[in-house]
Structures are given as structure tokens and as C-alpha cells.
XYZ file of C-alpha atoms in Angstrom:
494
model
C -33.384 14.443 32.474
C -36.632 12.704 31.381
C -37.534 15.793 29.657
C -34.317 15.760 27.771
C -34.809 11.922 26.840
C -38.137 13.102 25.456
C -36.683 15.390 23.260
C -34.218 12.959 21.934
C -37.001 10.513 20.709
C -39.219 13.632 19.034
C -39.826 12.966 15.409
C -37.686 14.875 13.088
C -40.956 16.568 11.828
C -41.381 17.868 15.159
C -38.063 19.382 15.101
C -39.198 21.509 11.560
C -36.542 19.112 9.715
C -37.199 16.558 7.327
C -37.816 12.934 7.945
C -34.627 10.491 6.620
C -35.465 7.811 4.520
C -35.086 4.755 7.158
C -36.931 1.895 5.191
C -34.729 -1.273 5.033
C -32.779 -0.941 2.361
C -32.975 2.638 2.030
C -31.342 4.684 3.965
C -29.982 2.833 7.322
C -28.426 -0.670 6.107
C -26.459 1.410 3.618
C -25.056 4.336 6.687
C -21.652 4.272 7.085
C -20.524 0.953 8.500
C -21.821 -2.490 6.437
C -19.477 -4.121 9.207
C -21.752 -3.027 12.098
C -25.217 -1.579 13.406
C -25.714 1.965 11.492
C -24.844 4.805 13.058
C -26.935 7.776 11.129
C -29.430 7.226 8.746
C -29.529 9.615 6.008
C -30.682 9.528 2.325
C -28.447 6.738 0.514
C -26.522 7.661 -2.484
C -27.293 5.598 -5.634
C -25.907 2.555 -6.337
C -23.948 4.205 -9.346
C -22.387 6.845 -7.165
C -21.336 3.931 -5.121
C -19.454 2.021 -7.636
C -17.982 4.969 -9.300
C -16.534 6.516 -5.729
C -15.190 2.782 -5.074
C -13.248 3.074 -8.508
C -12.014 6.484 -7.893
C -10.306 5.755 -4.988
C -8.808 2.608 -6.397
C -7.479 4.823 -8.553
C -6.626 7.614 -6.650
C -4.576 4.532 -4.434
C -3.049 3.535 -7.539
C -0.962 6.830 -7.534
C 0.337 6.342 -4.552
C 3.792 4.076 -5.186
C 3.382 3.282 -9.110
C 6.294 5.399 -10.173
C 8.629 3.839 -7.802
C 7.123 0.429 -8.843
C 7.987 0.447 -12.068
C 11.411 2.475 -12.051
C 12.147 -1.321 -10.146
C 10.550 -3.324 -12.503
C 12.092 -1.073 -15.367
C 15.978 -1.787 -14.061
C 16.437 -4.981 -16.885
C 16.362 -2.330 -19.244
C 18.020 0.921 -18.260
C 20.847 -0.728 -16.448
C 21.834 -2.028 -20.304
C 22.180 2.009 -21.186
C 23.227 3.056 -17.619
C 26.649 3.568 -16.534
C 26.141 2.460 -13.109
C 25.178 -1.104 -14.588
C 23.606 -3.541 -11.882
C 24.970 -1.663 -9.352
C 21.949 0.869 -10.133
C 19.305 -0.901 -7.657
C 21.647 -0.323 -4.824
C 21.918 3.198 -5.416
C 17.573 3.174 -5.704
C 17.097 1.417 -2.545
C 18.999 4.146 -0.558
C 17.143 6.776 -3.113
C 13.886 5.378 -1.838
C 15.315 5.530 1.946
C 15.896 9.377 1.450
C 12.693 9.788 0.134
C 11.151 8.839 3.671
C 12.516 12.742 3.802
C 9.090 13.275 2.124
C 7.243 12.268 5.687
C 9.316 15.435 7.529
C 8.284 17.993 4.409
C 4.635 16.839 5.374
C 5.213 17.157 9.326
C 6.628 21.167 8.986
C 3.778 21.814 6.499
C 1.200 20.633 9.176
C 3.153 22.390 12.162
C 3.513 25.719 9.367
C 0.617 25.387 7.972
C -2.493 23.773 9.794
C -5.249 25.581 8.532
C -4.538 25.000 4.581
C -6.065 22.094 4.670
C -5.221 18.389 3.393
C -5.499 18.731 0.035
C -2.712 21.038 -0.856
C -0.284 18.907 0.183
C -1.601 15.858 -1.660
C -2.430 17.756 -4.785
C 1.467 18.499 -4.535
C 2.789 15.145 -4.267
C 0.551 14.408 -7.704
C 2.483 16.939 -9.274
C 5.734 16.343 -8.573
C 4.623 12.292 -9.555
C 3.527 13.518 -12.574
C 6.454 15.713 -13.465
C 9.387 13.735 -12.538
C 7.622 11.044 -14.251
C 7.296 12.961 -17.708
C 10.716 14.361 -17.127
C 11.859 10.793 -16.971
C 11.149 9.826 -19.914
C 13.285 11.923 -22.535
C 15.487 12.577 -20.177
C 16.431 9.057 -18.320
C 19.722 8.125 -20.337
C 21.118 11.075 -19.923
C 24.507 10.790 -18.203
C 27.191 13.476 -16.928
C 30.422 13.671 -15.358
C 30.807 13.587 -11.220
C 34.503 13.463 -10.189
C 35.790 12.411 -13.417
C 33.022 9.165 -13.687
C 29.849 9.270 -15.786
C 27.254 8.880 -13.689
C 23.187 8.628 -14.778
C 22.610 12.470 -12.920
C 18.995 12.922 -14.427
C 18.183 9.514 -13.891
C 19.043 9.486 -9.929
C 18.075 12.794 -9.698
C 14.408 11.892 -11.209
C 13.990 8.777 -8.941
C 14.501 10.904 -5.534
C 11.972 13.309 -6.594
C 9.561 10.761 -7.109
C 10.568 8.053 -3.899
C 10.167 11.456 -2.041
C 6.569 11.622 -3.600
C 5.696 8.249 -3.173
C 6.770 8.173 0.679
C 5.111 11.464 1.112
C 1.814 9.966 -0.136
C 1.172 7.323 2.387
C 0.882 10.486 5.078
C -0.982 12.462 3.094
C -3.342 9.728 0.941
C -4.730 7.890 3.998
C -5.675 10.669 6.107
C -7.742 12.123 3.737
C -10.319 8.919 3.478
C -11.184 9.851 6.988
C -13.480 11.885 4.826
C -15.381 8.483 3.587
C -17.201 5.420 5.018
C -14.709 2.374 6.381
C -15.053 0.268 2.914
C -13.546 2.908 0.954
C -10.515 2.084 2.659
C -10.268 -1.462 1.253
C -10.683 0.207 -2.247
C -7.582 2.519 -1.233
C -5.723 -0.012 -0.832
C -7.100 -2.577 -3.950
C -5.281 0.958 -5.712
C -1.771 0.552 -4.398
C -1.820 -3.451 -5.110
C -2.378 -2.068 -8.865
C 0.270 0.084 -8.479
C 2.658 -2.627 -8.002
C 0.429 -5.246 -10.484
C 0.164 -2.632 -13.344
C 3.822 -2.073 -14.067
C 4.357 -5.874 -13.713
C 1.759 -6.425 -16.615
C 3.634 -3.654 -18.432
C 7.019 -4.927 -18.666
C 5.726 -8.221 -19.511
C 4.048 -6.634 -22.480
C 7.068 -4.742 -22.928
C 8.850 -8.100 -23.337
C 11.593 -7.620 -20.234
C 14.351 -10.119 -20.092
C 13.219 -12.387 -23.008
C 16.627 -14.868 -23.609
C 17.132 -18.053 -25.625
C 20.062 -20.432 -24.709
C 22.112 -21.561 -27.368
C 22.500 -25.232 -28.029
C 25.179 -26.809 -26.248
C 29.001 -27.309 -28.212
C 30.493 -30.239 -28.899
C 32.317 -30.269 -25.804
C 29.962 -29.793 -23.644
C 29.900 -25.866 -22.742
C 27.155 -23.440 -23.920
C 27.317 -20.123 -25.501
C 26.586 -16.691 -24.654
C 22.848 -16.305 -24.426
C 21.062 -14.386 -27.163
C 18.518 -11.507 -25.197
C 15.424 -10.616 -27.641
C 14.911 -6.598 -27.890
C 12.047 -4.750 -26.054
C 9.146 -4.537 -28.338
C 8.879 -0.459 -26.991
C 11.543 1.413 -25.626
C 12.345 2.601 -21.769
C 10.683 5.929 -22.616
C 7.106 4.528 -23.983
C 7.315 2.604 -20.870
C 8.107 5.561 -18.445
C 5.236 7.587 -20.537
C 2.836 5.168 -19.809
C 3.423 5.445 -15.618
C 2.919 9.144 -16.878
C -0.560 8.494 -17.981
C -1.312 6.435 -14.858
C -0.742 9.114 -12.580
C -2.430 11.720 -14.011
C -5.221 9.259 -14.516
C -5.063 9.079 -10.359
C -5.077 12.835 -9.991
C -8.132 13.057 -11.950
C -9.151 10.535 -9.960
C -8.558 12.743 -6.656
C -10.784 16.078 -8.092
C -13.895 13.658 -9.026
C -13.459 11.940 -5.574
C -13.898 15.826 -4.209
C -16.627 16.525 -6.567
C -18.553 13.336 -5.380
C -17.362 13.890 -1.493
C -20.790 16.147 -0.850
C -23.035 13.237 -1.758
C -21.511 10.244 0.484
C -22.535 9.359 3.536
C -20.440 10.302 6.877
C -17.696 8.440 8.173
C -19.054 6.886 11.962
C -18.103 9.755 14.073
C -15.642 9.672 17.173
C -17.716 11.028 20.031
C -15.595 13.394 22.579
C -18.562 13.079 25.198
C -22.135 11.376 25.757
C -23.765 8.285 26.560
C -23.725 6.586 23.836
C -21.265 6.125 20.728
C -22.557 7.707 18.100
C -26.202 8.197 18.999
C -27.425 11.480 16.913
C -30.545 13.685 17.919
C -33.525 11.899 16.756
C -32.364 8.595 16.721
C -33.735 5.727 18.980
C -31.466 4.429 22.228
C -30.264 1.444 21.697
C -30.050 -1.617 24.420
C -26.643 -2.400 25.914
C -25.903 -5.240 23.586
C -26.417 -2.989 20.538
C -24.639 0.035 22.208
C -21.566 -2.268 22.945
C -21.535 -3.323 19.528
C -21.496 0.155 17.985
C -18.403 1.098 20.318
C -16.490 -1.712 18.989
C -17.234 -1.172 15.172
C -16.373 2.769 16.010
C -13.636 2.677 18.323
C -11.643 -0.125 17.315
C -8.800 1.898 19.109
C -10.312 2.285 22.492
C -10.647 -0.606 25.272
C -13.698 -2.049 26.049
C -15.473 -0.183 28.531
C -15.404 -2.799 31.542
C -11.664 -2.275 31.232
C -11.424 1.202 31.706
C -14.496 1.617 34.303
C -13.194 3.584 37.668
C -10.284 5.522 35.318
C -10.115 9.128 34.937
C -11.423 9.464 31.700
C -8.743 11.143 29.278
C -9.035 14.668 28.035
C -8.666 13.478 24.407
C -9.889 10.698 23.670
C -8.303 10.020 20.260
C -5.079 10.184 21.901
C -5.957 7.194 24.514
C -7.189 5.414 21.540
C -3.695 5.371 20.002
C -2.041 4.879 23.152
C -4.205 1.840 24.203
C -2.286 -1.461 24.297
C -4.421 -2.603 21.112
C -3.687 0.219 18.506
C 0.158 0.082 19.466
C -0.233 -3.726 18.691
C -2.223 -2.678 15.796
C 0.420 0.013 14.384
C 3.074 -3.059 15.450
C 2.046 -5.411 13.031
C 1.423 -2.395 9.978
C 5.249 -1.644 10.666
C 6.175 -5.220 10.946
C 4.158 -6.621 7.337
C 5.463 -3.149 5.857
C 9.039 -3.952 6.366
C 8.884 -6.706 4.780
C 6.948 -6.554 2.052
C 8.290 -3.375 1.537
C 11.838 -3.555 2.217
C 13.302 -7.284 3.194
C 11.322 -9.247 0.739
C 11.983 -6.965 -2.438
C 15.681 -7.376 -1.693
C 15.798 -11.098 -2.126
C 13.098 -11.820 -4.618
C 15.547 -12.452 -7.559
C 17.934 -14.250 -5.629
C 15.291 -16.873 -4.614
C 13.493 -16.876 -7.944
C 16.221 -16.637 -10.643
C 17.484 -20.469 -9.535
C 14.722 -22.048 -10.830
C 14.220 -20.276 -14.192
C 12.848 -16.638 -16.190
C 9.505 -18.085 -16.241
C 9.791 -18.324 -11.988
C 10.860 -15.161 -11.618
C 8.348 -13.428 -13.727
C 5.357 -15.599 -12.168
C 6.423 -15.155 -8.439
C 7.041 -11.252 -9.256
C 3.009 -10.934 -11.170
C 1.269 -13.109 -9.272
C 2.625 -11.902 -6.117
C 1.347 -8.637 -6.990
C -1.843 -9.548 -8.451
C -2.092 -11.869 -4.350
C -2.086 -7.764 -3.576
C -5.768 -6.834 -4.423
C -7.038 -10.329 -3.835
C -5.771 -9.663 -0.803
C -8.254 -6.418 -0.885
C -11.085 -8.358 -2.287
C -10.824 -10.808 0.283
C -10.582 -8.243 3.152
C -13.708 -6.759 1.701
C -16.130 -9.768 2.784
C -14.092 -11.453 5.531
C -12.400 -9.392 8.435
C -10.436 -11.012 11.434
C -10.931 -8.095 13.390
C -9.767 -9.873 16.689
C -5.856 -9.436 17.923
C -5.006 -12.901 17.906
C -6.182 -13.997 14.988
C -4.389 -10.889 12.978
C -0.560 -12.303 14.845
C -1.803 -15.361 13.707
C -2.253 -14.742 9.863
C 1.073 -13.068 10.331
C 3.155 -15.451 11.633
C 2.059 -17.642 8.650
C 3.158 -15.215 6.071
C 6.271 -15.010 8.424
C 6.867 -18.666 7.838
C 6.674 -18.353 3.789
C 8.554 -15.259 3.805
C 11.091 -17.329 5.882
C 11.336 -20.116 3.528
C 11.688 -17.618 0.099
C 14.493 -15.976 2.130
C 16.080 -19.605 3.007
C 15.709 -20.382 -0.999
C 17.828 -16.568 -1.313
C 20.528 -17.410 1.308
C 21.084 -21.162 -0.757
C 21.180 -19.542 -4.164
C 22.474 -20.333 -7.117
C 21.656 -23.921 -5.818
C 18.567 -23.797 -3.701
C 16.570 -26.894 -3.002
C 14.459 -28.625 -5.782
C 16.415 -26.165 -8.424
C 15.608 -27.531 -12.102
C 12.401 -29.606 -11.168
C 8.737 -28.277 -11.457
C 8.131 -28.444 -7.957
C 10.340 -26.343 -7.009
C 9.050 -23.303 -9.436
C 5.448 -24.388 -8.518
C 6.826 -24.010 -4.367
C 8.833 -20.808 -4.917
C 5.651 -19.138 -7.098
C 3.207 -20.298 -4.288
C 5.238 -19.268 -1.098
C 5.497 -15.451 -2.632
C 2.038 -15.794 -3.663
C 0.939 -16.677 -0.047
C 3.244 -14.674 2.004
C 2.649 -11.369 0.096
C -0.849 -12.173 0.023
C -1.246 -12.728 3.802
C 0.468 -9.357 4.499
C -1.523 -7.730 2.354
C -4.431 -8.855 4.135
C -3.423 -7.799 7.221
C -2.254 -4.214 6.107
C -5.860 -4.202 4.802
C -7.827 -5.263 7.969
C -5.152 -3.021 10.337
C -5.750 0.135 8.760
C -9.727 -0.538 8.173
C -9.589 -0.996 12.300
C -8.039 2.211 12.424
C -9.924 4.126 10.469
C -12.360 4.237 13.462
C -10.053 6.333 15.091
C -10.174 9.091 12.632
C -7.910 11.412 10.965
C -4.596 11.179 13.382
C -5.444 7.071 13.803
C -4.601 6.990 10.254
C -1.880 9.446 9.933
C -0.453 6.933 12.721
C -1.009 4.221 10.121
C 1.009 6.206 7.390
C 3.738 6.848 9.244
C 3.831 3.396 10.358
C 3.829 1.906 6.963
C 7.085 4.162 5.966
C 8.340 3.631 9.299
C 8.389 -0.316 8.203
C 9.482 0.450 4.824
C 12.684 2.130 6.325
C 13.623 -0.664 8.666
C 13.363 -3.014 6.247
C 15.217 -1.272 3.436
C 17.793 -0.215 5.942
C 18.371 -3.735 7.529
C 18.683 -5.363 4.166
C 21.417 -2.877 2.650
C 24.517 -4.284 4.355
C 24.020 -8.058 3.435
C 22.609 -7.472 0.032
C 24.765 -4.699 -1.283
C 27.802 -4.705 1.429
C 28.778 -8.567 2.431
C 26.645 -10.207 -0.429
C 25.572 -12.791 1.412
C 23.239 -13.711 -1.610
C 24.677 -14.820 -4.980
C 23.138 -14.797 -7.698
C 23.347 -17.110 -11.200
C 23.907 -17.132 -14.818
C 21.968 -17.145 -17.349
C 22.142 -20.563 -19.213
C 24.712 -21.511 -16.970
C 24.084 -24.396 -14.466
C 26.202 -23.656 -11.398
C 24.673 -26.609 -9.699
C 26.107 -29.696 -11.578
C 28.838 -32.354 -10.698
């Protein structure tokens, strides 16, 4: 044993290998983890390498849901040329339901297929982003005839092929930054916020629902508004999503050109002493020891708690079955189905009361609270339990009172004064926001656990998604609880 522990502590020029750089600064403060103690010290990659990995994964996350985003924010305009009119966003949110289909393509290919690898399935969801999205563009006004009705066939058609994309990505984007250091995460998911902020910024460019009232008559009654054309068309709009994704899939090969030179992800041990204690590097003291095992296994309990157990066989499955990862994977499907799937379904009926202007503020700055959110997450973690139901419950409590302001429309309180467009902007800003922070901090806490820790947290995102999409069909599309107004019409008066 003591000759053993001797041979642990030998210098790594005894060993015939070469000494790591371990000077402060170097090589060990910048190994793996900037959230906790290192855990191997190795050469660090320069600064530049750094920066540009961090922007290729934002990017590569930015391909994950944009074509789904901004088919949504794109419905002003083709439902004008679209024989299914404003009925069209009930037939894309069951589209996007199907497309959780996506997650059971990806299961058989694992089960078929387990020794092709990761990157063959996500270098196929790129492509068929990328094609349906070029597709869509010439091709999205095209309408036929089902059972005597035209019906927008290329157009629906188009949309399932890429929610089945965009579903599939969340199981097949996340596992694959088990590959790369715990920060990298946050920069994943900085992407998808600019998946939903970039098509926001586009259709406001574009010039989407741009109206003037007409004066009022004589009488008292106003006329029709008058709606301002798009300054580019539905097609220059789809072509630019076009552009976006390939711009991620490029993103994806330089990530895999760069993956050599980054430094490991902390490791999950399977057996030893010590979490994450390599050959050649120094024992640490109990308090540092304990330390490491939290920053690495986020998943597992602490070690006091499970002394006198029969250890499991796999530990990365008693990680995910521990009381605090199914709490974890809780709240993911929780702030997923609503962001995801509640929310979305009532943002125009609580915005649309109080104005255009309210609408389009709560619907970009909501998505820019998105990688703010990331930002945030970045330097500040609440990494305990408590604290993470806490920050939820307050986003519950704003999402509650934009969904009150849905239920009341066309007359919601405050409707026509300043505060209430400055209190229905700031709720979505803060409740979006919030949830985004904790999808952030959730899935960083997972990444300890490794590849299937976040495969768990993919499937628990969609899982959320599909709730919420689900549980908001009947009353939005079936029993319309939620009415919605006119333009220049005030429903409110005497």
C-alpha cells in the first residue's frame, strides 16, 4: 500500500513522461472546472482557442430550434397567403407535438446502432434543418387539394420535417458537449436563446404587423385599419433561417476540428479513493476531496449519506436515480413546459390588449432575457436545491400573472395606460428570464454526470415541451377560453 502511494506522488519525469505546465495561471486554474478545485492539469489552450470554441458552440446551439422559431414568428405573414388562415398555429402546435417523434428515431438508432457514434445522428438532424428550410422557401405558398379543400400541403409538410429536427436535436446536441469542459454548456445554451432572439430581430426588420388606425368618423366609429407591406417577402425571410443553420453546421465540423486541443471534461470515476485524482497528482485533504465530489458528481449524494450502502454496480445510474437529479430533471421538465409550451400559447392574448408596440417588446425582450439569462448563469450559480425551487416559484408567480392578463383579455387590467405595457413587458421579461436561468444552472449540474446525465436532460426538456403543448391545446384551440381583440377597435369602453 505505502509502496503504491509512493508511486502515485513520483514525478512525471520519473515516469519517462513529460512534466504539465502547473504554474498558476498556466495550466491548473484553467483544467476543466473554473467552478471548483482542478481536476487534471494539462497544457492550457490559448486564450483565442478559448473564445473561438465558446462562439462555436453558441452557434452550433443556435441550430438547435431556430427553424421552428421563426416559422412562429413568421405566421403574421403566411397566414395572409395561407388557406388555413389563423387557424394555421393550431395545426403547428400539434406539428411540433409530432415532431417529439424525432426523440424515438434517435432511441432505435442508439438501440440499432450503438457503435456509429454521436455524430451521425446530429450531422443528420443539420441536414434535414437545412433542407426543409431551403425547401421552404420557394415552395411555402404552395397549396393543393385534400378532400375537396385547399390545404397549404408543402407548407405543413415542411414544418414536420423540421419540428421533427428541432425535437430530435435536444437528444442529440447536449450529449455531445459531454465531450467539453462544464462552461461550454452555458455557451450551448446562450445559442438556443439566439435561436429564439434572432428571428425576433428579423421580423422586426422585416417590418411584421406594421398598422395605422384611421381617424375616427363623424359618428364616432373607426375604419378598417390600413396594414403597411413587408419590406422583404416570406421567402427572403425563410432564406435567411437557411443561412443560419448552415452557419451552425459549420459551426459543428470546426467544434470537431478544435475538440483535440481542449481540455477534458472532469471525469466520472467508476472506482478509487478519490474523485478524480489522476496518477501523478498530489492527494488532496478531506475538505478539498469533498469539494471535488460535489463539483463532479452533482448527481450523486454526499458521501455521509450513502456510508454503510452497498455501493451500486453503476454508478452513473445511482446518480440519476438519486433523490437530487430526479428533482433536478423535475424542475428542467417543469421550466420546459412552460416556456416551451403553456407560455407561447398565451403570449398574444396577454400582450395584444395593451397595444403592437407590447406585443413586439414582451415577444424581443423576452427572448433577448434568454441569453442574459446565460450570461448571468455564467458568473453566478445557485447550485443548491432550494434555492433553484426558489427562483422557480418566482418565475411561476410572473408566468401566473401574464396568464391571468390572457384569461381577462380583450380587457385585462390597466389596458390603455403605460403601466400596464411597462407591467406586461417586465413580467415576460422576468419570468422567461428566471426559467432560463434555471434550465441553465440544471443542465450545467448535470453535466457532471456525463453523457446519459445529459441525454436525461434532453429528454426531459422535450418531455416538458410535450406536456405543455399538449395541456394547452384544448383551452386555446378547443373551448377558447382566451379571446382575443381587434385591431383599432376598443372592446373595453362604456
Amino acid at each position: 500500500m505505502d509502496s503504491a502511494r509512493r508511486d502515485l506522488q513520483l514525478p512525471e519525469e520519473a515516469k519517462g513522461l513529460p512534466l504539465p505546465r502547473t504554474e498558476k495561471g498556466a495550466g491548473c486554474d484553467l483544467c476543466p472546472s473554473p467552478e471548483g478545485p482542478a481536476l487534471s492539469c494539462m497544457a492550457a489552450p490559448p486564450l483565442g482557442h478559448l473564445v473561438l470554441t465558446h462562439l462555436l458552440v453558441a452557434l452550433f446551439g443556435m441550430g438547435s430550434w431556430v427553424a421552428v422559431s421563426g416559422i412562429w414568428v413568421e405566421l403574421p405573414v403566411v397566414v395572409k397567403d395561407l388557406p388555413e388562415s389563423w387557424s394555421l398555429p393550431s395545426y403547428l402546435s400539434v406539428l411540433v407535438a409530432l415532431g417529439n417523434l424525432g426523440l424515438l428515431v434517435v432511441t432505435l438508432w442508439g438501440r440499432l446502432a450503438p457503435d456509429k457514434g454521436e455524430q451521425a445522428p446530429i450531422r443528420a438532424v443539420q441536414v434535414l434543418s437545412v433542407l426543409g428550410m431551403a425547401l421552404l422557401g420557394p415552395l411555402w405558398h404552395q397549396v393543393s387539394p385534400v378532400a375537396g379543400q385547399p390545404h397549404s400541403v408543402a407548407f405543413l409538410t415542411l414544418t414536420l420535417l423540421l419540428a421533427l429536427a428541432c425535437c430530435a436535436s435536444n437528444v442529440t446536441f447536449l450529449p455531445f458537449l459531454s465531450h467539453l469542459p462544464p462552461p461550454f454548456l452555458r455557451s450551448f445554451f446562450l445559442g438556443q436563446g439566439l435561436s429564439a432572439l434572432l428571428p425576433c430581430v428579423l421580423a422586426l426588420a422585416q417590418g411584421v404587423g406594421r398598422l395605422k388606425c384611421p381617424p375616427a368618423t363623424s359618428n364616432g366609429t373607426l375604419g378598417p385599419p390600413h396594414y403597411f407591406p413587408e419590406r422583404f417577402s416570406a421567402s427572403s425571410f425563410f432564406w435567411a433561417l437557411t443561412a443560419l443553420l448552415v452557419t451552425s453546421a459549420a459551426a459543428f465540423q470546426g467544434l470537431l476540428l478544435l475538440l483535440p486541443s481542449l481540455p477534458p471534461p472532469p471525469s466520472v470515476p467508476t472506482e478509487g479513493p478519490g474523485p478524480g485524482l489522476l496518477e501523478g497528482a498530489p492527494r488532496a485533504g478531506p475538505e478539498e476531496e469533498k469539494e471535488v465530489e460535489e463539483e463532479v458528481l452533482p448527481l450523486q449524494e454526499p458521501p455521509s449519506q450513502v456510508a454503510g450502502t452497498t455501493p451500486s454496480p453503476d454508478p452513473k445510474a445511482h446518480g440519476l436515480l438519486s433523490a437530487r437529479s430526479v428533482c433536478l430533471l423535475g424542475l428542467l421538465t417543469v421550466t420546459n413546459a412552460l416556456t416551451n409550451g403553456v407560455l407561447p400559447a398565451v403570449q398574444s392574448f396577454s400582450c395584444l390588449p395593451y397595444g403592437r408596440l407590447a406585443y413586439h417588446l414582451a415577444v424581443v425582450l423576452g427572448s433577448a432575457a434568454n441569453p442574459l439569462a446565460c450570461f448571468l448563469a455564467m458568473g453566478v450559480q445557485c447550485r443548491s436545491l432550494v434555492g433553484l425551487i426558489s427562483v422557480t416559484l418566482l418565475g411561476v408567480f410572473f408566468g401566473a400573472y401574464v396568464m391571468a392578463l390572457a384569461i381577462l383579455s380583450p380587457c385585462p387590467p390597466l389596458v390603455g395606460t403605460s403601466a400596464g405595457v411597462a407591467l406586461v413587458v417586465v413580467s415576460w421579461m422576468l419570468c422567461l428570464g428566471l426559467f432560463s436561468y434555471v434550465k441553465v444552472v440544471v443542465s450545467s449540474l448535470l453535466h457532471g454526470g456525463g453523457r446519459r446525465a445529459l441525454l436525461a436532460a434532453g429528454g426531459a426538456i422535450q418531455v416538458g415541451s410535450l406536456l405543455g403543448a399538449v395541456a394547452m391545446f384544448p383551452p386555446a384551440s378547443v373551448y377558447h377560453v382566451f379571446r382575443s381583440g381587434e385591431d383599432c377597435v376598443d372592446m373595453c369602453g362604456p
